[in-house]
Coordinates of C-alpha atoms and ligand atoms in Angstrom, one line a residue:
M1 CA 102.7 84.7 67.2
T2 CA 100.7 84.1 64.1
A3 CA 102.1 84.5 60.6
T4 CA 100.1 87.8 60.2
A5 CA 101.1 89.3 63.5
P6 CA 102.9 92.6 63.1
D7 CA 106.6 92.9 63.9
P8 CA 106.9 93.5 67.6
L9 CA 109.4 96.3 67.0
T10 CA 106.8 98.0 64.7
T11 CA 104.3 97.8 67.5
L12 CA 106.8 99.1 70.0
G13 CA 107.6 102.0 67.7
D14 CA 103.9 103.0 67.8
L15 CA 103.8 102.9 71.6
E16 CA 103.3 106.3 73.1
I17 CA 103.9 106.7 76.9
E18 CA 102.5 109.8 78.5
L19 CA 104.6 111.7 81.0
P20 CA 103.1 113.3 84.1
S21 CA 104.1 117.0 84.4
W22 CA 104.4 116.6 88.2
A23 CA 107.1 114.0 87.9
F24 CA 109.5 116.8 87.1
A25 CA 108.5 118.9 90.1
N26 CA 109.7 118.5 93.7
S27 CA 108.0 115.8 95.6
G28 CA 108.4 113.9 98.8
T29 CA 106.5 112.2 101.5
R30 CA 104.6 113.7 104.4
F31 CA 107.9 113.6 106.2
K32 CA 110.0 115.6 103.9
V33 CA 110.4 117.1 100.4
F34 CA 114.0 117.2 99.2
P35 CA 114.3 120.0 96.7
Q36 CA 116.5 119.3 93.6
A37 CA 118.5 121.9 91.8
G38 CA 117.0 123.0 88.4
V39 CA 113.5 121.8 89.1
P40 CA 111.0 123.5 86.8
R41 CA 109.4 126.7 88.0
D42 CA 106.4 126.6 85.7
P43 CA 104.6 124.3 83.3
Y44 CA 106.7 125.5 80.4
E45 CA 109.8 124.2 82.0
K46 CA 108.1 120.9 82.9
V47 CA 107.2 120.4 79.2
A48 CA 110.9 121.2 78.3
D49 CA 112.1 118.5 80.7
A50 CA 109.5 116.1 79.3
A51 CA 110.8 116.8 75.8
Q52 CA 114.2 115.5 77.0
V53 CA 112.7 112.2 77.9
H54 CA 111.1 111.9 74.5
R55 CA 114.2 113.0 72.7
H56 CA 116.2 110.2 74.3
T57 CA 113.6 107.4 74.2
G58 CA 111.5 108.1 71.2
G59 CA 108.5 106.8 73.1
A60 CA 107.1 109.6 75.2
P61 CA 105.6 112.4 73.0
T62 CA 102.8 113.6 75.4
V63 CA 102.7 115.3 78.7
A64 CA 99.8 115.1 81.1
L65 CA 98.7 118.2 83.0
H66 CA 97.3 118.5 86.5
I67 CA 94.9 121.4 87.2
P68 CA 95.5 123.7 89.1
W69 CA 99.1 122.7 89.4
D70 CA 99.7 123.5 85.7
T71 CA 97.6 126.6 85.5
V72 CA 98.8 129.1 82.9
D73 CA 97.3 132.2 81.4
D74 CA 97.2 130.9 77.9
Y75 CA 96.8 127.2 77.3
A76 CA 97.0 127.5 73.6
H77 CA 100.4 129.2 74.1
L78 CA 101.5 126.3 76.3
R79 CA 100.3 123.9 73.5
R80 CA 102.4 125.7 70.9
H81 CA 105.4 125.6 73.3
A82 CA 105.0 121.8 73.5
E83 CA 104.6 121.5 69.8
D84 CA 107.8 123.5 69.2
L85 CA 109.6 121.0 71.3
G86 CA 108.1 118.0 69.4
M87 CA 105.6 117.3 72.2
R88 CA 101.8 117.3 72.7
L89 CA 99.7 118.1 75.7
G90 CA 97.8 115.0 76.9
T91 CA 95.4 114.0 79.6
V92 CA 94.1 116.7 81.9
N93 CA 93.9 115.6 85.5
S94 CA 91.4 117.3 87.8
N95 CA 92.4 118.0 91.4
T96 CA 89.8 118.2 94.1
F97 CA 92.0 117.0 96.9
Q98 CA 93.8 120.1 98.0
D99 CA 91.0 122.6 98.7
E100 CA 89.6 123.2 102.2
D101 CA 86.1 123.0 100.8
F102 CA 86.7 119.4 99.8
K103 CA 87.7 118.2 103.2
F104 CA 84.6 115.9 103.5
G105 CA 84.3 115.1 99.8
S106 CA 84.0 116.7 96.3
L107 CA 82.0 115.0 93.6
A108 CA 80.6 112.6 96.1
S109 CA 79.8 115.2 98.8
R110 CA 76.2 115.3 99.9
D111 CA 76.5 119.1 100.2
P112 CA 75.1 120.6 97.0
A113 CA 77.3 123.7 97.2
V114 CA 80.5 121.6 97.6
R115 CA 79.4 119.4 94.7
R116 CA 78.7 122.4 92.5
K117 CA 82.2 123.7 93.1
A118 CA 83.7 120.3 92.3
V119 CA 81.6 119.9 89.1
D120 CA 82.6 123.4 88.1
H121 CA 86.2 122.6 88.5
H122 CA 85.8 119.7 86.1
L123 CA 83.9 122.0 83.6
H124 CA 86.9 124.3 83.8
C125 CA 89.2 121.4 83.0
L126 CA 87.1 120.8 79.9
E127 CA 87.7 124.4 78.8
V128 CA 91.4 123.8 79.4
M129 CA 91.2 120.6 77.2
A130 CA 89.6 122.6 74.4
A131 CA 92.7 124.8 74.3
T132 CA 95.3 122.1 74.8
G133 CA 93.7 119.7 72.4
S134 CA 93.5 116.9 75.0
R135 CA 91.3 113.9 74.6
D136 CA 91.0 112.7 78.2
L137 CA 89.7 114.2 81.4
K138 CA 91.0 112.0 84.2
V139 CA 89.1 112.1 87.5
W140 CA 90.6 110.8 90.6
L141 CA 88.8 111.6 93.8
A142 CA 90.2 111.6 97.4
D143 CA 86.6 111.3 98.5
G144 CA 85.8 108.9 101.3
T145 CA 85.4 108.7 105.1
N146 CA 87.7 107.8 108.0
Y147 CA 85.2 106.3 110.4
P148 CA 82.3 103.9 110.3
G149 CA 79.1 105.8 110.5
Q150 CA 80.7 109.1 109.4
D151 CA 78.5 109.4 106.3
D152 CA 75.9 107.7 104.2
L153 CA 77.8 105.3 101.8
R154 CA 74.9 104.9 99.5
G155 CA 73.9 108.6 99.5
R156 CA 77.5 109.4 98.4
Q157 CA 77.3 107.0 95.5
E158 CA 74.1 108.7 94.3
A159 CA 75.7 112.1 94.6
L160 CA 78.8 110.9 92.7
A161 CA 76.7 109.5 89.9
E162 CA 74.8 112.8 89.6
S163 CA 78.1 114.8 89.5
L164 CA 79.7 112.6 87.0
A165 CA 76.6 112.7 84.7
E166 CA 76.8 116.4 84.6
I167 CA 80.5 116.4 83.7
Y168 CA 80.0 113.7 81.1
S169 CA 77.2 115.6 79.5
Q170 CA 79.6 118.5 78.7
L171 CA 82.3 116.3 77.0
G172 CA 83.2 117.1 73.4
P173 CA 82.4 114.4 70.8
D174 CA 86.0 113.2 70.8
Q175 CA 86.6 113.5 74.5
R176 CA 86.5 110.9 77.2
L177 CA 86.0 110.9 81.0
V178 CA 88.5 108.5 82.6
L179 CA 87.6 107.5 86.1
E180 CA 90.5 106.3 88.4
Y181 CA 89.9 104.1 91.4
K182 CA 92.0 103.7 94.5
L183 CA 91.6 101.3 97.4
F184 CA 92.5 103.8 100.2
E185 CA 94.3 107.0 101.0
P186 CA 93.8 109.7 101.9
A187 CA 90.5 108.2 103.3
F188 CA 91.1 105.2 105.5
Y189 CA 87.7 103.7 106.2
H190 CA 86.1 103.8 102.8
T191 CA 86.8 105.4 99.5
D192 CA 84.0 106.4 97.1
V193 CA 85.7 104.8 94.1
P194 CA 87.8 102.1 95.7
D195 CA 88.0 99.4 93.0
W196 CA 87.6 98.7 89.3
G197 CA 84.1 97.3 89.8
T198 CA 82.8 100.5 91.2
A199 CA 84.6 102.5 88.5
Y200 CA 83.1 100.2 85.9
A201 CA 79.6 100.6 87.3
H202 CA 79.8 104.4 87.1
V203 CA 81.4 104.5 83.6
V204 CA 78.8 102.1 82.2
A205 CA 76.0 104.2 83.6
L206 CA 77.6 107.3 82.0
G207 CA 78.0 106.1 78.4
E208 CA 80.5 104.9 75.9
R209 CA 83.0 107.7 76.3
A210 CA 83.5 107.0 79.9
V211 CA 86.3 104.5 80.7
V212 CA 88.4 103.3 83.7
C213 CA 92.0 104.3 84.6
L214 CA 94.0 101.5 86.3
D215 CA 96.8 102.9 88.5
T216 CA 99.1 100.0 89.3
G217 CA 99.6 101.3 92.8
H218 CA 96.0 101.4 93.8
H219 CA 95.2 97.8 94.8
A220 CA 95.5 95.7 97.9
P221 CA 98.8 93.8 98.1
G222 CA 98.7 90.5 96.2
T223 CA 95.9 91.7 93.8
N224 CA 96.1 90.0 90.4
I225 CA 96.2 93.2 88.4
E226 CA 96.6 91.5 85.0
F227 CA 93.2 89.9 85.6
I228 CA 91.6 93.3 86.0
V229 CA 93.5 94.4 82.8
M230 CA 92.0 91.5 80.9
Q231 CA 88.5 92.1 82.3
L232 CA 88.4 95.8 81.5
L233 CA 89.8 95.2 78.0
R234 CA 87.2 92.5 77.5
L235 CA 84.5 94.9 78.6
G236 CA 85.9 97.6 76.4
R237 CA 86.5 100.0 79.3
L238 CA 90.2 100.1 79.9
G239 CA 90.9 103.7 79.1
A240 CA 94.2 104.3 80.7
F241 CA 97.0 103.2 82.9
D242 CA 98.8 105.2 85.6
F243 CA 102.0 103.2 85.7
N244 CA 104.3 103.1 88.7
S245 CA 105.5 100.5 91.1
R246 CA 105.1 99.8 94.7
F247 CA 106.4 97.6 97.5
Y248 CA 103.8 98.5 100.1
A249 CA 101.0 100.9 99.2
D250 CA 100.8 103.7 96.6
D251 CA 104.6 104.2 96.5
D252 CA 104.7 105.9 93.1
L253 CA 108.2 104.4 92.4
I254 CA 109.6 103.8 88.9
V255 CA 107.4 101.4 86.9
G256 CA 109.0 98.0 86.6
A257 CA 111.4 98.7 89.5
A258 CA 109.7 96.7 92.2
D259 CA 108.3 93.9 90.1
P260 CA 109.3 93.6 86.5
F261 CA 107.5 90.3 86.2
Q262 CA 104.2 91.9 87.2
L263 CA 104.7 94.6 84.5
F264 CA 105.4 91.8 82.0
R265 CA 102.2 89.9 83.0
I266 CA 100.2 93.1 82.7
M267 CA 101.6 93.8 79.2
V268 CA 100.9 90.2 78.1
E269 CA 97.2 90.8 78.8
V270 CA 97.3 94.3 77.2
A271 CA 98.8 92.7 74.1
R272 CA 96.3 89.8 74.0
G273 CA 93.3 92.1 74.7
G274 CA 94.1 94.4 71.8
G275 CA 95.5 97.2 73.9
L276 CA 98.6 97.7 71.7
G277 CA 98.9 98.8 68.1
P278 CA 97.2 101.4 65.9
G279 CA 93.6 100.5 66.9
S280 CA 94.2 100.9 70.7
T281 CA 92.6 103.7 72.7
V282 CA 94.4 102.8 75.9
A283 CA 96.5 105.7 77.3
F284 CA 99.8 104.6 78.8
M285 CA 100.6 107.2 81.4
L286 CA 103.2 107.3 84.1
D287 CA 102.1 108.5 87.5
Q288 CA 105.2 108.7 89.6
C289 CA 107.2 110.8 92.0
H290 CA 111.0 110.9 92.0
N291 CA 111.6 111.9 95.6
I292 CA 115.3 111.0 95.9
E293 CA 116.5 110.2 92.3
A294 CA 117.0 112.7 89.5
K295 CA 113.7 113.3 87.8
I296 CA 114.4 113.4 84.1
P297 CA 116.6 110.2 84.2
G298 CA 113.9 108.7 86.4
Q299 CA 111.4 109.2 83.7
I300 CA 113.8 108.0 81.0
R301 CA 114.3 104.8 83.0
S302 CA 110.6 104.4 83.4
V303 CA 109.9 104.6 79.6
L304 CA 112.7 102.1 79.0
N305 CA 111.2 99.7 81.5
V306 CA 107.8 99.9 79.9
Q307 CA 109.3 99.4 76.4
E308 CA 111.2 96.3 77.6
A309 CA 108.1 94.8 79.2
V310 CA 106.1 95.5 76.0
L311 CA 108.7 93.9 73.8
K312 CA 108.9 90.8 76.0
A313 CA 105.1 90.5 76.1
L314 CA 105.1 90.6 72.3
L315 CA 107.6 87.8 72.1
V316 CA 105.2 85.3 73.7
D317 CA 104.9 82.4 71.3
E318 CA 101.1 82.4 71.0
A319 CA 100.8 79.3 68.9
A320 CA 102.9 77.3 71.3
L321 CA 100.9 78.7 74.2
A322 CA 97.6 77.7 72.6
D323 CA 98.9 74.3 71.9
A324 CA 100.1 73.7 75.5
R325 CA 96.8 75.0 76.9
A326 CA 94.7 72.8 74.6
R327 CA 96.6 69.8 76.0
N328 CA 96.3 71.1 79.5
D329 CA 100.0 70.9 79.7
V330 CA 100.4 73.3 82.6
L331 CA 104.1 73.3 82.8
A332 CA 104.6 73.7 79.0
A333 CA 102.2 76.7 79.0
N334 CA 104.0 78.3 81.9
T335 CA 107.4 77.6 80.2
V336 CA 106.2 79.4 77.0
L337 CA 105.4 82.5 79.1
M338 CA 108.6 82.4 81.1
E339 CA 110.7 82.0 77.9
A340 CA 109.4 85.4 76.8
F341 CA 109.9 86.9 80.2
W342 CA 113.5 85.7 80.5
T343 CA 114.5 86.8 77.0
D344 CA 117.0 89.6 77.2
V345 CA 115.5 92.2 74.8
R346 CA 118.0 94.9 75.6
P347 CA 120.2 94.1 72.5
R348 CA 117.2 94.3 70.2
L349 CA 116.1 97.5 71.7
T350 CA 119.6 99.0 71.4
Q351 CA 119.6 98.0 67.7
W352 CA 116.1 99.4 67.2
R353 CA 117.2 102.7 68.7
A354 CA 120.2 102.9 66.5
E355 CA 118.0 102.2 63.5
H356 CA 115.7 105.0 64.5
G357 CA 118.3 107.7 65.2
L358 CA 117.9 107.4 68.9
P359 CA 120.8 107.1 71.4
E360 CA 121.7 103.4 71.9
D361 CA 122.1 104.1 75.6
P362 CA 119.5 106.7 76.5
M363 CA 120.6 107.1 80.2
A364 CA 124.2 107.7 79.3
A365 CA 123.4 109.9 76.3
F366 CA 121.2 112.1 78.5
A367 CA 123.9 112.4 81.2
A368 CA 126.4 113.4 78.5
T369 CA 124.2 116.3 77.4
G370 CA 124.9 118.2 80.6
Y371 CA 121.2 119.3 80.6
L372 CA 120.9 118.7 84.4
E373 CA 123.9 120.9 85.1
Q374 CA 122.6 123.5 82.7
I375 CA 119.1 123.8 84.3
A376 CA 120.7 123.8 87.7
T377 CA 122.6 126.9 86.6
E378 CA 119.9 128.6 84.6
R379 CA 116.8 128.1 86.7
V380 CA 117.6 130.4 89.5
G381 CA 115.0 132.7 91.1
G382 CA 111.2 132.0 91.0
T383 CA 109.6 129.2 92.9
Q384 CA 110.2 125.6 92.1
A385 CA 107.2 123.6 91.2
G386 CA 106.2 121.0 93.8
W387 CA 103.6 118.2 94.0
G388 CA 100.8 120.4 95.1
A389 CA 102.1 123.7 93.8
Ligands
PSV1 C1 96.2 109.5 93.5 O1 97.0 108.8 94.3 C2 96.8 109.6 92.1 O2 97.2 108.3 91.6 C3 95.9 110.3 91.1 O3 96.2 109.9 89.8 C4 96.4 111.7 91.3 O4 95.9 112.6 90.3 C5 97.9 111.5 91.3 O5 98.0 110.4 92.1 C6 98.6 112.6 91.8 O6 100.0 112.3 92.0
MN2 MN1 97.2 107.8 89.6

């Protein structure tokens, strides 16, 4: 750290983590969804649950919406509801993966009628964003093929470029198009936006307000994700994260649960690349599903894990690191990094929370509120929201 570097805890205090509305809904695997008592029945209740996460962590003031899952009659009203709870509505995620018409593709379809419908869905999302006050339209596509020869790979890229260009042309001056890539699933042979390079090629062609979303679960095992973080920051195109953790594929588990060291390495590159602090435009979103654990505490734990990783990353002794690197002292450089990683930042965070009027132990404090028991009793009738409903 240089003498002029801001206090890490100040930087941490500015960090805003965005919560996914769908993390509060029922979710599962293709084998089984286990419903939980008290799960929200509408977007209003999802926002109320998200507000609990922010209240206990001080670090999660925005909720991302997924359309049509979070369709309401009056988005301005939902926005006021969020604001009344001390929250804001954040990224709007489009959804072209659950409609029969998109079976063979959406924005990358070579059928003009299908593409029209997919583009129109995104234009509708832009209307939603005007009412919610959202900056980012996040586009993740399930588009791809299952069998070699099934479709024209290049033709689909041209179709996709055309669709994205039309959507981009309708963005407001302060809005961004955020393109998310994913290696595979649901398509198994090829995906139309499989990697950061493809996403980058598309966003560069679109213009300055198009950026890339890096979902930490969307790479081949063993991929050096922090390298991609560094490169996208270097190129000025890291727009957002979808944080989660994985053991095998796109597991959508609690961020930092599977590999806290990887999360730390990612945050080191974010910090070094200017992705933290007041000037940053990187959106730090969670994209997780709590299939077997309670959802609100699952989100609280996730926010705490990100905060811990960020604080550790900010503790890297940059001067010592630069010195070791200049001397090609491999072991010394590695030691500097590991010292930061092994620092137990929990006492500092406890103190920071106390100083900011937050509960010292957010997990215990939330459990003590009885909120989970309360919503289990109160939220009877109606239909519980689910991933996909
Ligand atoms: C796709 O796997 C994805 O990561 C996209 O972000 C979707 O919008 C989200 O998951 C849905 O859970
Ligand atoms: Mn995602």
